XYZ file of C-alpha atoms in Angstrom:
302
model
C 38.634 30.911 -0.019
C 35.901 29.037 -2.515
C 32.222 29.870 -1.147
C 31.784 26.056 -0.594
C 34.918 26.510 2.274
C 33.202 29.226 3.429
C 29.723 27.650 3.356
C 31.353 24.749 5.350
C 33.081 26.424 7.675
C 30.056 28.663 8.628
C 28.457 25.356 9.196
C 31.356 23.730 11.520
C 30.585 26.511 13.336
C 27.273 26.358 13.904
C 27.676 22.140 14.265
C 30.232 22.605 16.904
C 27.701 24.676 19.479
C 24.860 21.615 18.883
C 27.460 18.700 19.268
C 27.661 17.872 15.309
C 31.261 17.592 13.806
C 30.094 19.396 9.812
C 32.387 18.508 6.853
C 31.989 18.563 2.976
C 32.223 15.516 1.405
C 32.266 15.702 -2.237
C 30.438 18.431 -1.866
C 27.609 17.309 0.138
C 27.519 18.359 3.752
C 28.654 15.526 5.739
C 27.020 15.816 10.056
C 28.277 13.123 12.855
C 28.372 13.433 16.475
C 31.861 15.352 17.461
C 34.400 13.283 18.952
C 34.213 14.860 22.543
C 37.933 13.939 23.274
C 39.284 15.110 19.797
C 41.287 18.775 21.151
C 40.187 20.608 18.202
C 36.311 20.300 19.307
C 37.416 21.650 23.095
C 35.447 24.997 22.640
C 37.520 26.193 25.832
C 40.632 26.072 24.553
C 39.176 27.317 20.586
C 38.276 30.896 22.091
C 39.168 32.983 25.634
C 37.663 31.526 28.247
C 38.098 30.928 32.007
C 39.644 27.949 32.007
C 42.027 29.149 29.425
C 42.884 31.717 31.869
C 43.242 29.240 34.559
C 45.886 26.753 32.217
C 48.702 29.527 31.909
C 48.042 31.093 35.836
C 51.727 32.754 37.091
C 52.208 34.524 40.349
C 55.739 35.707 39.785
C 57.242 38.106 36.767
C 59.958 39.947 35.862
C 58.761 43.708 35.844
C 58.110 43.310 39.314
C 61.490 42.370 40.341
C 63.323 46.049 40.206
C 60.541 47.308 43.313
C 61.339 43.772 45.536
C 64.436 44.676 45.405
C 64.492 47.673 46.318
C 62.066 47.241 48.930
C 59.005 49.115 47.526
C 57.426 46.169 47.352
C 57.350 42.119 48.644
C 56.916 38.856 46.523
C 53.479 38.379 48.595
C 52.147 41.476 46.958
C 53.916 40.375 43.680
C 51.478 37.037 44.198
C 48.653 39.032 44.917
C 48.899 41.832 42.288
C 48.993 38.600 39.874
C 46.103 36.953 41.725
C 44.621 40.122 41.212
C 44.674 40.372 37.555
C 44.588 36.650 36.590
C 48.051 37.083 34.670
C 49.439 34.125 32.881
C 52.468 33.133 31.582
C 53.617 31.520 28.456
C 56.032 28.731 28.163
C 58.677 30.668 27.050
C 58.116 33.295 30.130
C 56.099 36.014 28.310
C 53.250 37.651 30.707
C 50.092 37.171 29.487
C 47.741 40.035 30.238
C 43.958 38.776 29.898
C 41.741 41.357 28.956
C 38.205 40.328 31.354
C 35.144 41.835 31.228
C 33.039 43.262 34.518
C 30.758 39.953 33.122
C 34.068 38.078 34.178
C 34.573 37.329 30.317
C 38.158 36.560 28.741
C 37.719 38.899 25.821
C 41.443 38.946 24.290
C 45.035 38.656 26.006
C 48.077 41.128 25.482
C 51.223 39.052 24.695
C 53.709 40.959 24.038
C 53.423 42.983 20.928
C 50.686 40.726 19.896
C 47.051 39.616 20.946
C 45.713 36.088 21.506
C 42.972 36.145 19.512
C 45.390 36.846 16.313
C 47.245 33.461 17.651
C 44.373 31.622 17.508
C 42.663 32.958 14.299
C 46.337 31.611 12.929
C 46.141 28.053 14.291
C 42.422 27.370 14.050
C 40.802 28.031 10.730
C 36.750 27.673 12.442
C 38.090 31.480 14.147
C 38.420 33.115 10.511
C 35.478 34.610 10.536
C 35.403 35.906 14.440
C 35.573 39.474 15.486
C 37.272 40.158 18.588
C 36.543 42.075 21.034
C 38.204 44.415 23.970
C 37.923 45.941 27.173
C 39.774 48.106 29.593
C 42.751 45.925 30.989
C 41.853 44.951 34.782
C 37.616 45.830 34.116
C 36.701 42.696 36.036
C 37.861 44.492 38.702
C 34.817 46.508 38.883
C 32.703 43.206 40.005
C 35.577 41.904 42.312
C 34.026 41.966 45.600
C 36.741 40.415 47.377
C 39.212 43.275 45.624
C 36.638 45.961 46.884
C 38.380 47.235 50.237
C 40.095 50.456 50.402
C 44.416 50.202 50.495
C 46.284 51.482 52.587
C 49.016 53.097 50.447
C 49.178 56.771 50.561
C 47.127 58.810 48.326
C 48.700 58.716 44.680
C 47.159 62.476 44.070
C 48.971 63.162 47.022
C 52.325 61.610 45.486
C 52.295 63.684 42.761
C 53.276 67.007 42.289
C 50.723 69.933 41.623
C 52.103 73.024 39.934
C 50.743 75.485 37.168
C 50.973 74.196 33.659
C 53.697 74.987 31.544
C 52.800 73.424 28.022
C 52.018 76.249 25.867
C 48.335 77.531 24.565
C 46.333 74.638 23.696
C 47.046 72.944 26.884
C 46.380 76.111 29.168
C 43.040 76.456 26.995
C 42.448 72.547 27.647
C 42.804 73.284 31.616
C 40.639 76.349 31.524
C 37.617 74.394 30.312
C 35.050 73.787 32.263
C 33.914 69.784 32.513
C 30.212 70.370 32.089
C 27.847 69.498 34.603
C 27.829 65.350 34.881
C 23.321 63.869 34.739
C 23.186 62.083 37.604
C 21.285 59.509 35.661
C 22.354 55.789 36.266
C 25.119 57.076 39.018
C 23.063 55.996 42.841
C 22.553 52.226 40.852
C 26.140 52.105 39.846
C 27.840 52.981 42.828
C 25.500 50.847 44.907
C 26.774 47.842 42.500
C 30.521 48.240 42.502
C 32.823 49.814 45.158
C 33.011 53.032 45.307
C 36.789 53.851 44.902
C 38.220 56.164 41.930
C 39.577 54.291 38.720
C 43.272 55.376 37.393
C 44.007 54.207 33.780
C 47.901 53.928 32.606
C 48.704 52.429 29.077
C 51.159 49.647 30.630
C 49.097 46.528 31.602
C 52.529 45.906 34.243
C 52.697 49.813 35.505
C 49.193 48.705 36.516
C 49.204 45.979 38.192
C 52.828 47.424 39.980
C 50.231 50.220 40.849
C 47.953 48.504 42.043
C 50.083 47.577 45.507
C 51.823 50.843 45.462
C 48.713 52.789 45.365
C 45.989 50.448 46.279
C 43.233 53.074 46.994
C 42.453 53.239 43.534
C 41.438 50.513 40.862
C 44.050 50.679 38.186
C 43.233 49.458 34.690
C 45.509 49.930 31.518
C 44.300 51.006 27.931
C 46.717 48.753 26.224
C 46.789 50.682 22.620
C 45.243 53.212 21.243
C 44.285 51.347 18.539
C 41.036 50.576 20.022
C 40.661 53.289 22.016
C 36.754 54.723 21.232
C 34.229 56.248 24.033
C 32.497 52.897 23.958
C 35.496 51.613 25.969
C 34.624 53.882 29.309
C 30.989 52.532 29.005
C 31.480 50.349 31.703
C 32.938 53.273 33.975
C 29.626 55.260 34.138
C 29.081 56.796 37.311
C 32.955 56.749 38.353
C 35.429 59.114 39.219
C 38.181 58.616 36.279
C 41.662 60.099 35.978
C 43.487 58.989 32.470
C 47.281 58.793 32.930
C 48.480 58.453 29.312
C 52.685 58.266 28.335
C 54.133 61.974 28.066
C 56.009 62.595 24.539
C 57.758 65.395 22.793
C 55.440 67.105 21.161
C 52.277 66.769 23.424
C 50.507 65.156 20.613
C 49.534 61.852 22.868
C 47.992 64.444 25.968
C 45.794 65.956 23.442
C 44.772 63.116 21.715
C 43.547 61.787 25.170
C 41.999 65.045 26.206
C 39.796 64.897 22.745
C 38.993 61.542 23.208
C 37.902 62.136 27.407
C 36.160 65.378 25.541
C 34.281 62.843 23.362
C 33.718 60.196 26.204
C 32.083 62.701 28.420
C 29.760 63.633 25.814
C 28.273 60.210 25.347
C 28.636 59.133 29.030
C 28.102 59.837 32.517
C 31.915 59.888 33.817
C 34.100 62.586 35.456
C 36.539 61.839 33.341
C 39.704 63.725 33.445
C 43.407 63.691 31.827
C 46.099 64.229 34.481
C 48.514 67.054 33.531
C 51.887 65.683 35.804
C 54.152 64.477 32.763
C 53.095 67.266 30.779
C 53.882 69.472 33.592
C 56.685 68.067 35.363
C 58.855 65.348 32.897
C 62.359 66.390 31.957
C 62.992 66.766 28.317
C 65.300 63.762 28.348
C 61.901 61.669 29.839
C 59.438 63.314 27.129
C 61.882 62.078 24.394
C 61.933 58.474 26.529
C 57.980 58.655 26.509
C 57.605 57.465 30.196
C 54.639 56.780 31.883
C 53.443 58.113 35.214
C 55.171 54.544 36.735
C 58.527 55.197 35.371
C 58.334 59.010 36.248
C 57.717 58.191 39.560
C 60.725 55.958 39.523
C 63.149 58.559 38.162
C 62.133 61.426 40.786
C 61.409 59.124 44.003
């Protein structure tokens, strides 16, 4: 792109926040009052945003149809989980899973193998130049009051198995260390803000909103992808009680990577942060090489 284009499209930017529609005429900058009804200048539907979220609202998907019907679950907690989670759907039936802030800020969406914010940076040429952001999948949850009560569902510690590790050295060593003693810095303010329940973290955006009816005494939030996993992510977890369930594999390589990375979090931040040891422990071979997550584990051996 010529700096002129880029000059100009800085400056559409800019225009559009202040009401001024920018364009380079012969290469003199061009400024007239944006046609308010023109779809290109609706700022809502340019990035994430509420009513974004609000246009593609679904209450009924796909995933959850294996646990209605086989009776783990109903279709009125299928409407709520959804509810829950402001999940969309696109026209051609995909979920969309809206990553939102504890600000209540669309950040990004999760649409399939792809994210929203690629879409849009493809079809609108003002979003070159933005830098996406993400958070935790389900974070607003942490300033849903109305979400805040305490489930009923039976305990999901209490669902899962507890035996001594059998993964070799490195993990033994990994279980023998001792989580250091958490400042207490930040953590009466926190917990006075938000409720005061536990936070479970899966990768699957869908094995968490599933878990979130089958195990409601917990908030459950996914990761997503690695690929933006940092410690920066947890930041908005200080003060909680955090239990990462990442998917089992062969060779152990995705446990470890999550018990350096909860190593590194708990460095930087004030979170009892642990990685759960039941796939590691407990999977079958044939699941390891399947790489299931704690959601399809517990539907193989329940």
């Amino acid at each position: 792109m010529k700096w002129d284009e880029v000059f100009c499209h800085t400056f559409k930017t800019v225009g559009q926040g202040i009401g001024l529609d920018v364009q380079m005429v012969e290469g003199c900058l061009v400024c007239k009052p944006l046609d308010q009804d023109d779809p290109r200048y609706n700022t809502d539907f340019i990035l994430p945003s509420m009513k974004m979220v609000e246009a593609c609202r679904a209450d009924a998907f796909d995933f959850f149809q294996p646990f209605i019907a086989a009776g783990k679950l109903t279709e009125e907690q299928m409407h709520r989980a959804s509810e829950r989670y402001h999940l969309g759907k696109t026209r051609s039936g995909q979920p969309v899973f809206w990553m939102i802030d504890d600000m209540l800020t669309p950040l990004d969406a999760h649409i399939g193998n792809a994210w929203i914010s690629t879409l849009l940076k493809k079809r609108e040429p003002l979003l070159q130049y933005w830098c996406p952001t993400h958070c935790l999948f389900g974070q607003h949850l942490l300033n849903d009051n109305a979400d805040s009560k305490v489930g009923s569902g039976i305990p999901f510690e209490n669902v899962l198995a507890r035996r001594p590790s059998s993964c070799g050295a490195r993990l033994a060593a990994c279980h023998r260390r001792d989580a250091r003693m958490f400042s207490e810095r930040n953590t009466t303010a926190l917990r006075a803000k938000y409720p005061n329940r536990t936070v479970s973290i899966v990768e699957s955006e869908a094995s968490a909103v599933v878990l979130s009816e089958l195990f409601p005494e917990t908030v459950w939030m996914a990761y997503a992808t690695t690929a933006h996993l940092t410690p920066d992510l947890f930041a908005p977890l200080e003060g909680r009680t955090v239990t990462l369930y990442p998917r089992t594999d062969p060779t152990l390589s995705t446990f470890l990577f999550f018990e350096d990375l909860a190593d590194l979090t708990r460095r930087q931040y004030n979170i009892d942060l642990t990685v759960d040891t039941t796939l590691e422990d407990h999977a079958t071979a044939s699941q390891k090489e399947r790489g299931v997550d704690i959601l399809e584990f517990l539907i193989d051996n329940l």
